[in-house]
Amino acid sequence: MRKKFFWVIVFLLASLPAYGKRYAVEPLLVPESPYNGITFYVYRPYNMPPDWYITLDGYPVRKNRDGMWVYGTAEGPNLVATNYVVGSVVPSMAGINKWLSDVQISEIQKLPAQNLTAVSQRTFTRSQMAGDQRYSTYIPEWSYRYDFMAIGNWKGTVDRIGVLDDPATPVAWKGVRPQVIYVWVGKWHQILLNGSVPPLKALRREKIKLRKLFNKSGFKFYAQDVPILTQQSKAWGYYWLGELHLNTGEY
């Protein structure tokens, strides 16, 4: 059934108007991310640089050396990888431009398979959180705490940061098999590993303890903190993982 569906997509894409350019027909299903749980399709137009693909909503992406799919941005005629993992941000709001023209995108979006037209974005919103008001100027408490911001200098043990779903708090580590995971519970709590355990699996094991530490600290991480931490991760040069789900997957 999957094979038949693949050839249907190939036929549909091949039949689209070319507008003077021919596009390579290579729809590729990207498996579910262990970090944000999304699944999406990409393909390669004829004029894409090596190793670069396009999402079906028109944004350039590539797989980095750590196996993560990240968005790209144009610098002159070249594409440069960003630190935004696909699905961790709304690309248009992060300043990422589409690679294709609107006319070409509109033709791709005429495909009848509606579930292929865009990446499913998961936005970190928790209606039960207090303080979820919108202010003209909002400065989160953690942003002027030295002990929190110090993690920006820990590049020996950190290269990515995101937000747990439960408890709702920042978390950071380095690589796909980290030696240490940092979880903010009013201070940076360390989970020491031997490099053989996937980070979300390790976090899942510690979930009850982390929740107790978090509740005891009285710290609150609100929905409006997310875009601020997203930009801060960019300033630090860390990958932004978005919301990390401990209740799904086996990673």
Tab-separated table of C-alpha atoms in Angstrom:
chain	number	residue	atom	x	y	z
A	1	MET	CA	0.000	0.000	0.000
A	2	ARG	CA	2.846	2.399	0.918
A	3	LYS	CA	4.618	1.624	-2.360
A	4	LYS	CA	1.445	2.294	-4.334
A	5	PHE	CA	0.946	5.602	-2.481
A	6	PHE	CA	4.530	6.607	-3.279
A	7	TRP	CA	3.987	6.166	-7.015
A	8	VAL	CA	0.745	8.129	-6.858
A	9	ILE	CA	2.678	11.072	-5.392
A	10	VAL	CA	5.380	10.674	-8.068
A	11	PHE	CA	2.746	10.783	-10.824
A	12	LEU	CA	1.040	13.849	-9.343
A	13	LEU	CA	4.251	15.805	-8.934
A	14	ALA	CA	5.439	14.865	-12.413
A	15	SER	CA	2.208	16.211	-13.913
A	16	LEU	CA	2.515	19.710	-12.375
A	17	PRO	CA	3.139	22.662	-14.747
A	18	ALA	CA	6.849	23.330	-15.041
A	19	TYR	CA	6.786	27.132	-15.495
A	20	GLY	CA	9.990	26.835	-17.513
A	21	LYS	CA	11.749	24.636	-14.932
A	22	ARG	CA	11.676	20.927	-14.262
A	23	TYR	CA	11.742	19.649	-10.711
A	24	ALA	CA	13.267	16.375	-9.558
A	25	VAL	CA	10.568	14.049	-8.251
A	26	GLU	CA	12.012	12.707	-5.018
A	27	PRO	CA	9.394	12.829	-2.248
A	28	LEU	CA	11.034	11.527	0.903
A	29	LEU	CA	9.293	10.728	4.175
A	30	VAL	CA	11.375	11.906	7.114
A	31	PRO	CA	10.731	9.572	10.081
A	32	GLU	CA	9.393	10.902	13.352
A	33	SER	CA	11.896	13.031	15.224
A	34	PRO	CA	12.903	11.650	18.643
A	35	TYR	CA	12.796	15.213	19.994
A	36	ASN	CA	9.565	16.823	18.823
A	37	GLY	CA	7.670	13.842	17.408
A	38	ILE	CA	6.885	15.252	13.959
A	39	THR	CA	6.898	13.456	10.611
A	40	PHE	CA	7.181	15.382	7.347
A	41	TYR	CA	7.944	15.068	3.629
A	42	VAL	CA	10.760	16.700	1.666
A	43	TYR	CA	11.833	16.654	-1.987
A	44	ARG	CA	14.668	18.027	-4.146
A	45	PRO	CA	14.125	20.580	-6.921
A	46	TYR	CA	16.641	20.328	-9.749
A	47	ASN	CA	18.523	23.461	-8.650
A	48	MET	CA	19.045	22.631	-4.971
A	49	PRO	CA	22.624	22.554	-3.592
A	50	PRO	CA	23.923	19.106	-2.601
A	51	ASP	CA	22.304	17.574	0.522
A	52	TRP	CA	19.570	20.228	0.649
A	53	TYR	CA	15.844	19.495	0.383
A	54	ILE	CA	12.589	21.448	0.437
A	55	THR	CA	9.632	20.871	2.734
A	56	LEU	CA	6.284	20.752	0.981
A	57	ASP	CA	5.519	24.201	2.364
A	58	GLY	CA	8.630	25.557	0.657
A	59	TYR	CA	11.391	25.853	3.290
A	60	PRO	CA	14.977	24.623	2.742
A	61	VAL	CA	16.128	21.908	5.135
A	62	ARG	CA	19.028	19.507	5.476
A	63	LYS	CA	20.190	16.704	7.740
A	64	ASN	CA	23.171	17.721	9.847
A	65	ARG	CA	26.048	15.605	11.100
A	66	ASP	CA	24.097	14.657	14.225
A	67	GLY	CA	21.207	13.297	12.169
A	68	MET	CA	18.899	16.241	12.929
A	69	TRP	CA	16.912	18.000	10.201
A	70	VAL	CA	17.454	21.758	10.443
A	71	TYR	CA	16.171	24.738	8.489
A	72	GLY	CA	18.446	26.696	6.164
A	73	THR	CA	18.664	30.356	5.293
A	74	ALA	CA	19.992	32.059	2.162
A	75	GLU	CA	23.281	33.963	2.296
A	76	GLY	CA	23.784	35.303	-1.191
A	77	PRO	CA	23.548	32.395	-3.633
A	78	ASN	CA	24.285	29.863	-0.889
A	79	LEU	CA	22.197	28.087	1.725
A	80	VAL	CA	23.517	28.007	5.284
A	81	ALA	CA	22.164	25.679	7.964
A	82	THR	CA	20.532	27.316	10.991
A	83	ASN	CA	20.322	25.926	14.510
A	84	TYR	CA	16.537	25.571	14.295
A	85	VAL	CA	15.473	21.921	14.231
A	86	VAL	CA	12.579	21.324	11.828
A	87	GLY	CA	9.320	21.611	13.759
A	88	SER	CA	10.823	23.578	16.662
A	89	VAL	CA	9.762	26.972	15.280
A	90	VAL	CA	7.354	28.477	12.797
A	91	PRO	CA	9.957	29.233	10.086
A	92	SER	CA	8.342	32.439	8.820
A	93	MET	CA	8.399	33.853	12.367
A	94	ALA	CA	12.060	32.845	12.777
A	95	GLY	CA	13.079	34.879	9.718
A	96	ILE	CA	13.524	31.858	7.428
A	97	ASN	CA	12.575	32.452	3.811
A	98	LYS	CA	10.999	29.992	1.417
A	99	TRP	CA	13.224	28.716	-1.368
A	100	LEU	CA	10.520	28.470	-4.032
A	101	SER	CA	8.461	31.260	-5.534
A	102	ASP	CA	4.839	31.579	-4.437
A	103	VAL	CA	3.665	30.388	-7.870
A	104	GLN	CA	5.658	27.168	-7.656
A	105	ILE	CA	4.577	26.562	-4.060
A	106	SER	CA	0.921	27.027	-4.985
A	107	GLU	CA	1.194	24.311	-7.607
A	108	ILE	CA	2.698	21.851	-5.107
A	109	GLN	CA	-0.022	22.624	-2.589
A	110	LYS	CA	-2.690	21.549	-5.097
A	111	LEU	CA	-1.795	17.952	-4.282
A	112	PRO	CA	-4.917	16.176	-2.984
A	113	ALA	CA	-3.089	14.584	-0.032
A	114	GLN	CA	-3.690	17.393	2.445
A	115	ASN	CA	-1.541	15.851	5.125
A	116	LEU	CA	1.528	16.336	2.932
A	117	THR	CA	1.264	20.082	2.452
A	118	ALA	CA	3.067	21.228	5.573
A	119	VAL	CA	4.983	20.190	8.634
A	120	SER	CA	2.763	19.831	11.689
A	121	GLN	CA	3.993	22.550	14.028
A	122	ARG	CA	3.705	21.918	17.756
A	123	THR	CA	3.492	25.115	19.723
A	124	PHE	CA	4.368	25.149	23.406
A	125	THR	CA	1.160	26.335	25.045
A	126	ARG	CA	-0.133	25.344	28.453
A	127	SER	CA	-3.500	26.962	29.211
A	128	GLN	CA	-3.310	25.893	32.835
A	129	MET	CA	-0.177	27.977	33.450
A	130	ALA	CA	-0.633	31.136	35.447
A	131	GLY	CA	0.669	34.403	34.094
A	132	ASP	CA	-0.022	33.687	30.424
A	133	GLN	CA	-0.933	37.290	29.684
A	134	ARG	CA	0.503	39.295	26.782
A	135	TYR	CA	2.537	42.352	27.727
A	136	SER	CA	4.043	45.014	25.491
A	137	THR	CA	7.361	44.424	27.262
A	138	TYR	CA	8.024	41.091	28.891
A	139	ILE	CA	11.321	40.084	30.477
A	140	PRO	CA	11.352	36.583	31.995
A	141	GLU	CA	12.941	36.159	35.385
A	142	TRP	CA	15.467	33.592	34.175
A	143	SER	CA	16.891	35.987	31.555
A	144	TYR	CA	18.581	38.164	34.190
A	145	ARG	CA	19.715	35.333	36.470
A	146	TYR	CA	23.444	34.660	36.159
A	147	ASP	CA	23.087	31.043	37.243
A	148	PHE	CA	20.619	30.353	34.407
A	149	MET	CA	22.410	32.350	31.695
A	150	ALA	CA	25.751	30.750	32.568
A	151	ILE	CA	24.771	27.741	30.460
A	152	GLY	CA	25.569	29.830	27.382
A	153	ASN	CA	29.265	29.379	28.258
A	154	TRP	CA	29.121	25.611	28.734
A	155	LYS	CA	29.933	24.693	25.157
A	156	GLY	CA	32.091	21.799	26.306
A	157	THR	CA	28.991	19.943	27.490
A	158	VAL	CA	26.093	21.728	25.731
A	159	ASP	CA	25.248	22.270	22.071
A	160	ARG	CA	21.413	22.134	22.118
A	161	ILE	CA	18.578	23.354	24.293
A	162	GLY	CA	14.822	22.885	24.417
A	163	VAL	CA	11.849	22.826	26.782
A	164	LEU	CA	10.381	19.753	28.457
A	165	ASP	CA	6.619	19.325	28.325
A	166	ASP	CA	6.308	17.951	31.877
A	167	PRO	CA	7.667	19.559	33.943
A	168	ALA	CA	7.604	22.633	31.694
A	169	THR	CA	11.218	23.750	32.025
A	170	PRO	CA	14.394	24.225	29.947
A	171	VAL	CA	16.759	21.321	29.354
A	172	ALA	CA	20.121	21.135	27.587
A	173	TRP	CA	22.843	18.657	26.596
A	174	LYS	CA	25.452	17.922	23.933
A	175	GLY	CA	25.274	15.398	21.090
A	176	VAL	CA	23.048	12.381	20.585
A	177	ARG	CA	24.612	10.442	23.478
A	178	PRO	CA	25.476	13.074	26.100
A	179	GLN	CA	27.605	12.584	29.187
A	180	VAL	CA	25.456	14.992	31.195
A	181	ILE	CA	21.968	16.497	30.857
A	182	TYR	CA	21.113	19.826	32.483
A	183	VAL	CA	17.545	20.463	33.656
A	184	TRP	CA	16.529	23.812	35.132
A	185	VAL	CA	14.753	23.304	38.470
A	186	GLY	CA	15.574	26.698	40.008
A	187	LYS	CA	19.192	25.738	39.353
A	188	TRP	CA	20.843	23.556	36.717
A	189	HIS	CA	20.267	20.022	37.946
A	190	GLN	CA	22.678	17.503	36.399
A	191	ILE	CA	21.821	14.008	35.224
A	192	LEU	CA	25.099	12.150	34.725
A	193	LEU	CA	25.244	9.502	32.004
A	194	ASN	CA	27.841	7.218	30.473
A	195	GLY	CA	27.123	8.248	26.897
A	196	SER	CA	25.152	5.123	26.026
A	197	VAL	CA	21.618	6.223	26.957
A	198	PRO	CA	19.461	8.374	24.646
A	199	PRO	CA	18.721	11.686	26.385
A	200	LEU	CA	14.914	11.447	26.352
A	201	LYS	CA	15.062	7.930	27.763
A	202	ALA	CA	17.282	9.177	30.587
A	203	LEU	CA	14.933	12.101	31.229
A	204	ARG	CA	11.946	9.795	31.289
A	205	ARG	CA	13.596	7.709	34.016
A	206	GLU	CA	14.109	10.851	36.120
A	207	LYS	CA	10.716	12.388	35.417
A	208	ILE	CA	9.171	11.935	38.875
A	209	LYS	CA	12.288	13.267	40.607
A	210	LEU	CA	12.502	16.216	38.225
A	211	ARG	CA	8.859	17.082	38.787
A	212	LYS	CA	9.386	17.112	42.576
A	213	LEU	CA	12.489	19.303	42.297
A	214	PHE	CA	10.703	21.643	39.896
A	215	ASN	CA	7.618	22.000	42.098
A	216	LYS	CA	9.776	22.590	45.168
A	217	SER	CA	11.695	25.381	43.423
A	218	GLY	CA	8.577	27.420	42.659
A	219	PHE	CA	10.005	28.288	39.239
A	220	LYS	CA	7.534	28.960	36.417
A	221	PHE	CA	8.294	28.760	32.705
A	222	TYR	CA	5.492	30.363	30.706
A	223	ALA	CA	4.376	30.074	27.104
A	224	GLN	CA	5.642	33.585	26.323
A	225	ASP	CA	9.127	32.555	27.523
A	226	VAL	CA	9.538	30.175	24.595
A	227	PRO	CA	10.266	32.678	21.781
A	228	ILE	CA	12.678	34.534	24.072
A	229	LEU	CA	14.609	31.357	24.877
A	230	THR	CA	14.492	30.447	21.171
A	231	GLN	CA	16.305	33.663	20.302
A	232	GLN	CA	18.686	33.237	23.219
A	233	SER	CA	19.667	29.757	22.003
A	234	LYS	CA	20.501	31.315	18.629
A	235	ALA	CA	22.708	33.918	20.341
A	236	TRP	CA	24.514	31.131	22.198
A	237	GLY	CA	24.975	29.139	18.985
A	238	TYR	CA	23.001	26.153	20.319
A	239	TYR	CA	20.514	24.021	18.400
A	240	TRP	CA	16.937	24.863	19.326
A	241	LEU	CA	14.963	21.650	19.872
A	242	GLY	CA	11.591	23.201	20.717
A	243	GLU	CA	9.237	21.284	22.982
A	244	LEU	CA	10.444	17.842	24.033
A	245	HIS	CA	7.844	15.188	24.780
A	246	LEU	CA	8.614	12.642	27.496
A	247	ASN	CA	5.314	10.799	27.148
A	248	THR	CA	5.807	9.612	23.561
A	249	GLY	CA	8.321	7.467	21.692
A	250	GLU	CA	10.981	5.083	22.889
A	251	TYR	CA	13.988	7.382	22.563
